[in-house]
XYZ file of C-alpha atoms in Angstrom:
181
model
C -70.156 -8.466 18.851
C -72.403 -5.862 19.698
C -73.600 -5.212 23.154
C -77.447 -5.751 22.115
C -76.709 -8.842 20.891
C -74.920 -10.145 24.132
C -77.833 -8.137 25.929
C -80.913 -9.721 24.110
C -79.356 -13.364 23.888
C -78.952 -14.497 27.497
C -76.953 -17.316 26.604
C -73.366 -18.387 27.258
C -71.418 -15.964 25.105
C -67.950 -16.760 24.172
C -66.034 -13.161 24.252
C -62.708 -12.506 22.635
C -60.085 -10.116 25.456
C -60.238 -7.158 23.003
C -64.288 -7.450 23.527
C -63.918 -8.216 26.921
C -61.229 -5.117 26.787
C -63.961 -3.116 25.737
C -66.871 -3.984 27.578
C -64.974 -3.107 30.074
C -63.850 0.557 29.268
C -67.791 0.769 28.285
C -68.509 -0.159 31.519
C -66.059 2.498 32.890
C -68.119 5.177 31.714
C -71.561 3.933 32.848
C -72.860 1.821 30.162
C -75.479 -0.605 31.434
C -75.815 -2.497 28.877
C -71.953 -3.187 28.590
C -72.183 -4.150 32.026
C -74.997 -6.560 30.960
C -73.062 -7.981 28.241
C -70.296 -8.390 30.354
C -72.230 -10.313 32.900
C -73.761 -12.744 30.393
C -70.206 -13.366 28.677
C -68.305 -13.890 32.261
C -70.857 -15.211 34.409
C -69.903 -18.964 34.089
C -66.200 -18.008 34.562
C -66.850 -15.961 37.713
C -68.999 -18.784 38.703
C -66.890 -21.770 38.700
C -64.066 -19.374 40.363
C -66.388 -18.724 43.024
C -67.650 -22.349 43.467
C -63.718 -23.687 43.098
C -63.238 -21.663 46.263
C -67.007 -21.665 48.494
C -67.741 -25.023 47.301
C -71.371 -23.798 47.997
C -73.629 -23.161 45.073
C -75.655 -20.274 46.782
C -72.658 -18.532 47.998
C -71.269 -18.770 44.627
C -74.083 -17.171 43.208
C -73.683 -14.319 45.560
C -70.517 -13.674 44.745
C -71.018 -13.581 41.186
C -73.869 -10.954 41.771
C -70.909 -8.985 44.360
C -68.024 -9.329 41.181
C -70.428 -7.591 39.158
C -71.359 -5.065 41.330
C -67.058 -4.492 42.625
C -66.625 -4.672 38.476
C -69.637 -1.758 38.052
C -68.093 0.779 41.023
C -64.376 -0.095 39.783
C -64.227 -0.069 35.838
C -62.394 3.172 35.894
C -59.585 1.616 37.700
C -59.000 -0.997 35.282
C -55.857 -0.316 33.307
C -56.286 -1.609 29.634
C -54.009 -3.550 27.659
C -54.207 -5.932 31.729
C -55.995 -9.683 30.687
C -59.652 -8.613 31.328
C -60.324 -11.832 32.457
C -57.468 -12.569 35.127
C -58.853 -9.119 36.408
C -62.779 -10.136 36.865
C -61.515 -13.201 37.784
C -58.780 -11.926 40.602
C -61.954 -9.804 41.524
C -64.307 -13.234 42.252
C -61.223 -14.912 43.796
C -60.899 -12.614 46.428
C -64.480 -11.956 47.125
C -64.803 -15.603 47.536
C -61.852 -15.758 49.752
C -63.584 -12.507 51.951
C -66.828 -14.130 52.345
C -64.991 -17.640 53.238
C -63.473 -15.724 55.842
C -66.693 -14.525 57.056
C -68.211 -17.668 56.775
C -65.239 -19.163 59.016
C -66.661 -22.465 57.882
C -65.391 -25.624 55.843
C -68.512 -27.753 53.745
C -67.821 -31.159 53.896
C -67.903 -33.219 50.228
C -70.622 -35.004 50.999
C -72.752 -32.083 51.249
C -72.777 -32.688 47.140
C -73.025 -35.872 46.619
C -76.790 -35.966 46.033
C -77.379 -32.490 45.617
C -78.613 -30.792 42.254
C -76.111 -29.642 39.402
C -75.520 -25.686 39.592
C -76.629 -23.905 36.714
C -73.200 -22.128 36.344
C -71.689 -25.653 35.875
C -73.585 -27.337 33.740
C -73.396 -26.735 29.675
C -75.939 -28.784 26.795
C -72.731 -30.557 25.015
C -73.419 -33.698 26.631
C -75.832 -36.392 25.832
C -78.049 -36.584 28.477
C -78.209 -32.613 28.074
C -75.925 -32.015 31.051
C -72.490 -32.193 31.926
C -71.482 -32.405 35.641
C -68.263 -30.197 36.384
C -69.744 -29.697 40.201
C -68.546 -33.238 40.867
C -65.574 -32.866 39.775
C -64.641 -29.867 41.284
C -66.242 -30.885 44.537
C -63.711 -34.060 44.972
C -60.346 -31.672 44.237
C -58.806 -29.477 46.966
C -59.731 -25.779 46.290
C -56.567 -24.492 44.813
C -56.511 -27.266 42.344
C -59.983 -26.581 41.638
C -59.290 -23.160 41.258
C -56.513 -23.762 38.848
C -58.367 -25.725 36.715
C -61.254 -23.785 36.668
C -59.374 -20.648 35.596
C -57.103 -22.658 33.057
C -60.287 -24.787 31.648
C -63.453 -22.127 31.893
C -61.673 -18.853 32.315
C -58.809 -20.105 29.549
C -56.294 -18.324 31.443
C -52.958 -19.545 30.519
C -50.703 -21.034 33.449
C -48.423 -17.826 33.848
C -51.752 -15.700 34.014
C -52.839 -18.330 36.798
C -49.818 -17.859 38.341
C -50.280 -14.153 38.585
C -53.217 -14.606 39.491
C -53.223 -16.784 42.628
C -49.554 -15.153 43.202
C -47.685 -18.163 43.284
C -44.813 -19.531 41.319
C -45.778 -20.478 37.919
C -44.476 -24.436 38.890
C -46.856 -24.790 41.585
C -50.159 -23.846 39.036
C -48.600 -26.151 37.314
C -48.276 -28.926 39.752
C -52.188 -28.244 40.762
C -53.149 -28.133 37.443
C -51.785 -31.500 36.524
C -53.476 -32.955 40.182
C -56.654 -31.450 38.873
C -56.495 -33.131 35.893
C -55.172 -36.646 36.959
């Protein structure tokens, strides 16, 4: 995949780790457009890691825009051959988990009940044109939505999860099958 064609799209783009891998290195030294690329490929991913955690789809959105920005000033740090993805993701998770912090609030569930389907959540494989992971996600505790949102949209594998959220690799587990039943 080139970047011009992730660039000019602006659709969801499904992105191998080797491209990923490289976007990122791209990105490293100063590439705009990689950065671009990257941000159309990951942008549901960092998204529903965001929302798993803020539960807050405007706060989510920020912190998408804030992953991009920490992945722009801190490309060179990445070390290649890492799973690109558990890194932009580990980026969102604890930028979520900072502005929580700030935040120093909880939002109740029934603040989405009635409330309008986040872009970042929604994909055209359903009938009625929509699928609705926000209520799903929005009725689990936040580390099980997190671990199913990293093992479902990011496709991070349980041990990566693990990693990830640095706990043991049981315990994704465990949250993962909560998520799920």
């Amino acid at each position: 995949m080139s970047t011009t064609e992730a660039t000019t799209d602006h659709k969801l783009i499904f992105m191998t780790a080797a491209e990923c891998d490289a976007l990122l290195h791209q990105v490293a030294q100063g590439d705009e457009d990689a950065l671009m690329a990257l941000y159309y490929a990951t942008h549901r991913m960092v998204f529903s890691v965001s929302y798993s955690l803020l539960r807050d789809v405007q706060l989510s959105e920020d912190a998408v825009q804030d992953t991009m920005l920490r992945i722009w000033s801190n490309a060179a740090s990445y070390r290649g051959g890492e799973q690109a993805k558990s890194w932009i993701c580990s980026i969102a998770r604890y930028l979520s988990l900072d502005i929580l912090r700030k935040r120093g609030r909880e939002i109740s569930l029934e603040a989405f009940e009635d409330g309008p389907v986040p872009d970042g959540l929604t994909t055209d494989q359903d009938a009625d044109g929509r699928l609705d992971l926000m209520t799903g996600l929005s009725r689990l505790g936040r580390e099980e939505a997190l671990a199913f949102s990293l093992r479902n949209i990011a496709g991070l594998n349980h041990l990566e999860i693990a990693r990830l959220m640095e706990i043991p690799y049981h315990t994704v587990r465990y949250r993962y099958r909560t998520a799920i039943s």
